Every structure is written in structure tokens, then in C-alpha cells.
GROMACS .gro file of C-alpha atoms in nm:
model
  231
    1UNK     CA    1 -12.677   6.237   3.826
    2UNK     CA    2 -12.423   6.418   4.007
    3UNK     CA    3 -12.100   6.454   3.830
    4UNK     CA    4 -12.232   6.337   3.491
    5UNK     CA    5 -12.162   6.535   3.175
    6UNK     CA    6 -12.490   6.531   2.926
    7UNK     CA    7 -12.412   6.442   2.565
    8UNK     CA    8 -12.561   6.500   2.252
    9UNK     CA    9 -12.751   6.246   2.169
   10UNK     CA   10 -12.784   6.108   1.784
   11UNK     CA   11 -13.199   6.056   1.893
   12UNK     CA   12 -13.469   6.230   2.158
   13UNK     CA   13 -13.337   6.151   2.490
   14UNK     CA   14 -13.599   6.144   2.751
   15UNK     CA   15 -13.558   5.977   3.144
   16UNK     CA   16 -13.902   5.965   3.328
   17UNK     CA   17 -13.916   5.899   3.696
   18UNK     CA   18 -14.099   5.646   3.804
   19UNK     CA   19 -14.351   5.844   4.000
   20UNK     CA   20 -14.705   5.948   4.064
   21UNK     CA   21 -14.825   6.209   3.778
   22UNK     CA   22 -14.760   6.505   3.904
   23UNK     CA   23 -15.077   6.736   3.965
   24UNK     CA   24 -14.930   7.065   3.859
   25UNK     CA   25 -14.881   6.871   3.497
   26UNK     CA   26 -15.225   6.835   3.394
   27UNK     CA   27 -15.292   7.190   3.241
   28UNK     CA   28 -15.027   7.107   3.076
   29UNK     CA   29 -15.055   6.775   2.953
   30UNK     CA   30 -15.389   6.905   2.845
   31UNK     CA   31 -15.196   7.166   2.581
   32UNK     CA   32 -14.905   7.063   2.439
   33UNK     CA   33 -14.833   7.252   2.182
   34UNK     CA   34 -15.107   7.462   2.205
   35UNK     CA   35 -14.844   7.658   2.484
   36UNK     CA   36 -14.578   7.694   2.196
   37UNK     CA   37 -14.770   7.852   1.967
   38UNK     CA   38 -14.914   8.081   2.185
   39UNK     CA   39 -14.638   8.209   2.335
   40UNK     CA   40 -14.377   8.162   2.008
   41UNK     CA   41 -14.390   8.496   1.943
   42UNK     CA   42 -14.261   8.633   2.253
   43UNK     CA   43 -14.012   8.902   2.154
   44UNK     CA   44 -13.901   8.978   2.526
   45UNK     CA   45 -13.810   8.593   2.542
   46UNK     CA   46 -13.584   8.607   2.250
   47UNK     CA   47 -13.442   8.907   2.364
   48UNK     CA   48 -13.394   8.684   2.681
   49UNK     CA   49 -13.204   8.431   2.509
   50UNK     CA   50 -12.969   8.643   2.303
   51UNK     CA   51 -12.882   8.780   2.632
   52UNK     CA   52 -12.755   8.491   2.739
   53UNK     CA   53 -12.605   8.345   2.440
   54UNK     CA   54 -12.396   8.645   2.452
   55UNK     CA   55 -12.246   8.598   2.834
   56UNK     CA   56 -12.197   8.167   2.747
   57UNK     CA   57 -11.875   8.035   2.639
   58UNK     CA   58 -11.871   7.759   2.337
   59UNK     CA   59 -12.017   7.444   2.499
   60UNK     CA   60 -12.159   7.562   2.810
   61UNK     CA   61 -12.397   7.337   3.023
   62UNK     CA   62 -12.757   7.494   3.091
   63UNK     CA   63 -13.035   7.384   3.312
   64UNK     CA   64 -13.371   7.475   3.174
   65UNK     CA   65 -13.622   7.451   3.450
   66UNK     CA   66 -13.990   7.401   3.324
   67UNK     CA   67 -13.882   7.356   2.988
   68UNK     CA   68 -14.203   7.291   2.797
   69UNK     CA   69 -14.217   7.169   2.442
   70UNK     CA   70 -13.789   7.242   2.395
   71UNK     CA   71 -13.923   7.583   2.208
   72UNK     CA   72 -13.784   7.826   2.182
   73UNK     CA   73 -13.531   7.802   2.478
   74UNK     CA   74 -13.338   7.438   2.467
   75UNK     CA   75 -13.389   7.475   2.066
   76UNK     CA   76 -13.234   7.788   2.072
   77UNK     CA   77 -12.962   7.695   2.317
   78UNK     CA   78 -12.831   7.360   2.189
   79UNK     CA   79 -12.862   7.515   1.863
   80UNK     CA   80 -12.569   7.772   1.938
   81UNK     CA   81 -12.397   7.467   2.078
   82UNK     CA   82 -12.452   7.427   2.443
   83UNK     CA   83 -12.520   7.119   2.623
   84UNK     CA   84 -12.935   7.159   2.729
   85UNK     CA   85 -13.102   6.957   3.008
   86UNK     CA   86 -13.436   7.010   3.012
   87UNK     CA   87 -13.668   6.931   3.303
   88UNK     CA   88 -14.028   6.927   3.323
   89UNK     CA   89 -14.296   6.748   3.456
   90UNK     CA   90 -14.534   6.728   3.207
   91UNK     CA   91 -14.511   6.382   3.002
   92UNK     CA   92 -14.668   6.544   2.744
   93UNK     CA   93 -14.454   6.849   2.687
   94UNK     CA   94 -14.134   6.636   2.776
   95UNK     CA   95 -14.202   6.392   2.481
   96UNK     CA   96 -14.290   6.710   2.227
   97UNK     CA   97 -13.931   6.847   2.329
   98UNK     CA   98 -13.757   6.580   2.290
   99UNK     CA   99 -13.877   6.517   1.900
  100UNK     CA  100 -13.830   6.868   1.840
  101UNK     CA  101 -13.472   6.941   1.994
  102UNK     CA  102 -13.306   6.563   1.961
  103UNK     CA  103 -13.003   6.776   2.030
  104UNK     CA  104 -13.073   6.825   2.440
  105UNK     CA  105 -13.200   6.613   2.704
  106UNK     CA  106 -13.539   6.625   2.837
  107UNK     CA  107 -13.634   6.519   3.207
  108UNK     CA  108 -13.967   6.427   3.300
  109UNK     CA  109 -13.940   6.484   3.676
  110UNK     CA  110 -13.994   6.768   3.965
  111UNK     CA  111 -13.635   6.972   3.965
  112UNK     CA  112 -13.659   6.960   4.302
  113UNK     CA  113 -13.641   6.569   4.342
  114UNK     CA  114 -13.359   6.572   4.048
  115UNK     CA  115 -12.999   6.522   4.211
  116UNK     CA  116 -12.747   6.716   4.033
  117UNK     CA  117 -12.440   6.849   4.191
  118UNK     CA  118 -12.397   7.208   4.338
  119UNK     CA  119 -12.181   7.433   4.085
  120UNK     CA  120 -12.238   7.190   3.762
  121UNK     CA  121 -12.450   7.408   3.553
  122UNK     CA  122 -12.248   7.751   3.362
  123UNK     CA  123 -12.617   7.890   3.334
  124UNK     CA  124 -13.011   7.790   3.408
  125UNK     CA  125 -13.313   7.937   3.286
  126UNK     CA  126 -13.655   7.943   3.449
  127UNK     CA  127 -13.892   8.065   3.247
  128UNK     CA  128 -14.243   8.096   3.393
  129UNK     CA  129 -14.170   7.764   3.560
  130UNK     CA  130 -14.223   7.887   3.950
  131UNK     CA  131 -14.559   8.008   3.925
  132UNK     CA  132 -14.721   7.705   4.028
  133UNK     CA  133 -14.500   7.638   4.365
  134UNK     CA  134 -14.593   7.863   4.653
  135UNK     CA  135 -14.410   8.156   4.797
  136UNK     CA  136 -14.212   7.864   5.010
  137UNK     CA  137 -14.139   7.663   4.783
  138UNK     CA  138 -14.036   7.940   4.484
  139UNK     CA  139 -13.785   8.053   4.694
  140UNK     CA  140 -13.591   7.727   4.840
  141UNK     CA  141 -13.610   7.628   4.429
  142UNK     CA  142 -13.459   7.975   4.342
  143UNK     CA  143 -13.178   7.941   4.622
  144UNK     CA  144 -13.105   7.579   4.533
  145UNK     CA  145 -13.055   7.659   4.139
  146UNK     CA  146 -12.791   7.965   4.259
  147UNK     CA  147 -12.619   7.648   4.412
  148UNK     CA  148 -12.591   7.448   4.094
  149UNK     CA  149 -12.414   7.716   3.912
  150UNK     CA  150 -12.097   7.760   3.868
  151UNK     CA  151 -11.930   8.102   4.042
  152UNK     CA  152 -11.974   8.374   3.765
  153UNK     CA  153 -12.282   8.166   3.570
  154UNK     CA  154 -12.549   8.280   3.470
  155UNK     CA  155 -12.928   8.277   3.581
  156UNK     CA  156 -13.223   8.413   3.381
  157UNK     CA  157 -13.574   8.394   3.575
  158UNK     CA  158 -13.919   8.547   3.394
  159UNK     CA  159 -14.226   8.539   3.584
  160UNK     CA  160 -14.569   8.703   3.569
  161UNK     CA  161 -14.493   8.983   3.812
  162UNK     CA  162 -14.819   8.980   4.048
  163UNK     CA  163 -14.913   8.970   4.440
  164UNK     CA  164 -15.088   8.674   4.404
  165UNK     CA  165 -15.060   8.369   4.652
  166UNK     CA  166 -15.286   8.044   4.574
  167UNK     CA  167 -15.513   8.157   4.330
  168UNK     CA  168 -15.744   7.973   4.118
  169UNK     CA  169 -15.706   8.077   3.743
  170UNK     CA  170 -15.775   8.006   3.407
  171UNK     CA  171 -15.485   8.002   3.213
  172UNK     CA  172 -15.568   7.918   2.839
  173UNK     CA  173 -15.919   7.745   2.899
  174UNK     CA  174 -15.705   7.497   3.188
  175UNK     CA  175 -15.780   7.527   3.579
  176UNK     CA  176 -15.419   7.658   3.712
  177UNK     CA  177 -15.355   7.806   4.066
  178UNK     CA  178 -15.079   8.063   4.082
  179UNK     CA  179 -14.909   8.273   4.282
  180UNK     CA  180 -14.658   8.490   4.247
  181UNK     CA  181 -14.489   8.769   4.358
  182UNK     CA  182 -14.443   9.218   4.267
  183UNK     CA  183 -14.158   9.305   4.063
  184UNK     CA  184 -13.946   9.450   4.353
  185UNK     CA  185 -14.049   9.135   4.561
  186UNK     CA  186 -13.879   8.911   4.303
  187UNK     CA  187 -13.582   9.103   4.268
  188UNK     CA  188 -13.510   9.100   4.635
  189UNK     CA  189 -13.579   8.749   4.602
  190UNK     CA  190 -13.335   8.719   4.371
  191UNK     CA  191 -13.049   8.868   4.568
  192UNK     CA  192 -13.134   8.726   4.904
  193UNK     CA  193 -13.014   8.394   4.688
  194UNK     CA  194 -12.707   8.526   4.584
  195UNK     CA  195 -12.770   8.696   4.279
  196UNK     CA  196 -12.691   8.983   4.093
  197UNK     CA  197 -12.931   9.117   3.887
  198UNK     CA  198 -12.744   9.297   3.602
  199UNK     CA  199 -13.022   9.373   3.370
  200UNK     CA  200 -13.433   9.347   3.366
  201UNK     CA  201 -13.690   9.388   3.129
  202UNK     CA  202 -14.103   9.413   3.178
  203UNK     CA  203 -14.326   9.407   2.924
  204UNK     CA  204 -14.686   9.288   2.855
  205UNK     CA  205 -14.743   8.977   2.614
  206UNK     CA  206 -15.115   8.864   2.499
  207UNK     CA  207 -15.056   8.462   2.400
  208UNK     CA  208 -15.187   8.387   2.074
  209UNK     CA  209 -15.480   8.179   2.229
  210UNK     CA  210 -15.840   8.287   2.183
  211UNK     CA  211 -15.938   8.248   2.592
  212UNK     CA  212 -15.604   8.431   2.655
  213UNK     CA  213 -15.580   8.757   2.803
  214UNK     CA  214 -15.291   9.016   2.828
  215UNK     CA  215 -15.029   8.956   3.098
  216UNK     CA  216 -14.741   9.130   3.259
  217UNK     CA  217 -14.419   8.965   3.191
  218UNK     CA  218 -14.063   9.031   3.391
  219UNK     CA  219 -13.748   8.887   3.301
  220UNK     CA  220 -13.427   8.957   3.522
  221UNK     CA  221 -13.092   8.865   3.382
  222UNK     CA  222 -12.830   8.744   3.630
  223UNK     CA  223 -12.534   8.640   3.757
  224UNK     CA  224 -12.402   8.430   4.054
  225UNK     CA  225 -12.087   8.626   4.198
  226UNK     CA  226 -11.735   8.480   4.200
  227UNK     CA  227 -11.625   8.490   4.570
  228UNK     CA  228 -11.414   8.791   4.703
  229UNK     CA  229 -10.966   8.694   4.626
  230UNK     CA  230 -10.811   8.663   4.884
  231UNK     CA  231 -10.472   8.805   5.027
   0.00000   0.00000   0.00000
């Protein structure tokens, strides 16, 4: 879709590729909402978002990577009047967000097979959506996303902050593998692909989920540079 300007639609808007189920989607397929509530009460996460919201102009376009049952991040977003388009490749979780926030557009697809043109987004978000791509993979996806925004946009990226690399987990009673990288690994990460991280907060969130156990969460808040002026 490169060059195309999302509207607001008047009903839930959701485009599914036409593609083999993605692996990575079962877990969560399998809980829906289940994911909401447990993490709705995330108070680093809001915090997140009212970063943001404070940096966007009126009607800015945002990429949310990974972006679950539309709660509370395109919700949030399109709410305040920004143009959300959600991506995700869990059928399940993309037809939840599209009844719930009729206001974006949902995406059931891989974000890396999505075409969408380079500078075209005025911010993304990707929360906890890397953990299931390897070290590889998580950074390619990271440098590709600084390409779709626009010079001076915005990027906020949370993560579990862990040395981890393949692991097979348990995450909420589902099979997961994960990996993931240490707090100073991400950062550096970060700015390899052209960011500048301008703010970060850690914290540690138990989801509301009786096989759930405490976690370390780590948000960084930042921004793609505008090039040098010349002259």
C-alpha cells in the first residue's frame, strides 16, 4: 500500500493476507482477550502512550506493530485523533481489534511482508511485538520501521529486557519461544538504526493471569533525527 492514506472507517476494517497461518500466532490465537485483560493495567504502558500523544501533531499517521486486541494502544491513539494501522498476525486478536477500535485499521499479516513506503508513518509503536523474531530478524524489523518514519517521528519500542535467544517458555499457560536482548543491548540496538533515544523507563509488571509470573518491562521513547541543513 505504498502511498495510500488510511481513513477512518464508519465499520471494523480488517485486510487478511492470503497466507499460511502464521506459527508465531497460535499462543495467541489461543488467548484473545485473555492478553488484554492481563496486561490492561499496565501503568508504564499508559505512561508510554501519553508520551507520545504529547510529541504527535493533530492527525498524525501511526504504525502499531503487533497490535493485539486494538487495547489500549490503537484505542488510545485513534481516540486522540490519529490515523492507526494496526498489524498483527494473529486472526484472532486482529478481528477483537477491529470490533473494539472501528476507528483504525487492523492488518492481519507479518509487518515484514506488508509494503508500505519508507518515511509514511509520523510515529510507530512496537510494543512487545519483537520477542518472538530472533536476534536477526529483531534487528532488520527495527531498522526497516526507522525507514518508514518520517525525519523527526517518533518510535516507541517496549520489550522484556533479557539475554535470552530461542527459548522455550510458557507465557500465560501457551508454549512461546523468546528471545530477547539486555537493556543496554537494546538501546544500542536502537541507535545503530538511527535512533535517538530521548527518554526510557524499566519497571516490573505481573499480568493479571493466574499462571503469570512477574516480568521486567523496558520501554525507550524515540525519535528518528532530521538530517544535518545544509550550507
Amino acid at each position: 500500500m505504498p502511498g495510500h492514506r488510511l481513513t477512518a472507517p464508519k465499520g471494523p476494517t480488517v485486510v487478511t493476507d492470503d497466507q499460511e497461518h502464521p506459527r508465531a500466532a497460535a499462543a495467541f490465537d489461543a488467548l484473545g482477550v485473555e492478553y488484554e485483560k492481563a496486561f490492561a493495567a499496565s501503568k508504564t504502558h499508559r505512561r508510554s502512550l501519553e508520551w507520545l500523544l504529547a510529541r504527535l501533531a493533530p492527525g498524525s499517521r501511526v504504525l502499531d506493530v503487533g497490535s493485539g486486541t486494538g487495547r489500549p494502544t490503537a484505542e488510545t491513539l485513534a481516540g486522540a485523533g490519529h490515523e492507526v494501522l494496526g498489524v498483527d498476525v494473529s486472526p484472532v486478536m486482529v478481528e477483537l481489534a477491529a470490533r473494539q477500535v472501528p476507528a483504525a485499521t487492523f492488518r492481519c499479516a507479518d509487518i515484514r511482508d506488508v509494503p508500505l513506503a519508507d518515511e509514511s508513518f509520523d510515529a510507530v509503536c512496537v510494543y512487545f511485538s519483537l520477542l518472538q523474531l530472533d536476534r536477526a530478524e529483531q534487528k532488520d524489523l527495527v531498522r526497516r520501521l526507522v525507514r518508514l518514519l518520517r525525519p523527526g517521528g517518533h518510535l516507541v519500542l517496549a520489550t522484556v529486557p533479557l539475554d535470552v535467544e530461542g527459548v522455550d517458555a510458557t507465557f500465560m499457560g501457551q508454549p512461546v519461544r523468546v528471545t530477547s536482548f539486555p537493556a543496554q543491548e537494546l538501546i544500542a540496538l536502537a541507535e545503530e538504526a538511527g535512533l535517538e533515544v530521548l527518554a526510557q523507563e524499566a519497571s516490573m509488571f505481573t499480568p493479571v493471569h493466574p499462571d503469570a509470573r512477574p516480568e521486567p518491562h523496558l520501554f525507550l521513547h524515540c525519535r528518528r533525527p532530521q538530517p544535518p541543513r545544509m550550507g
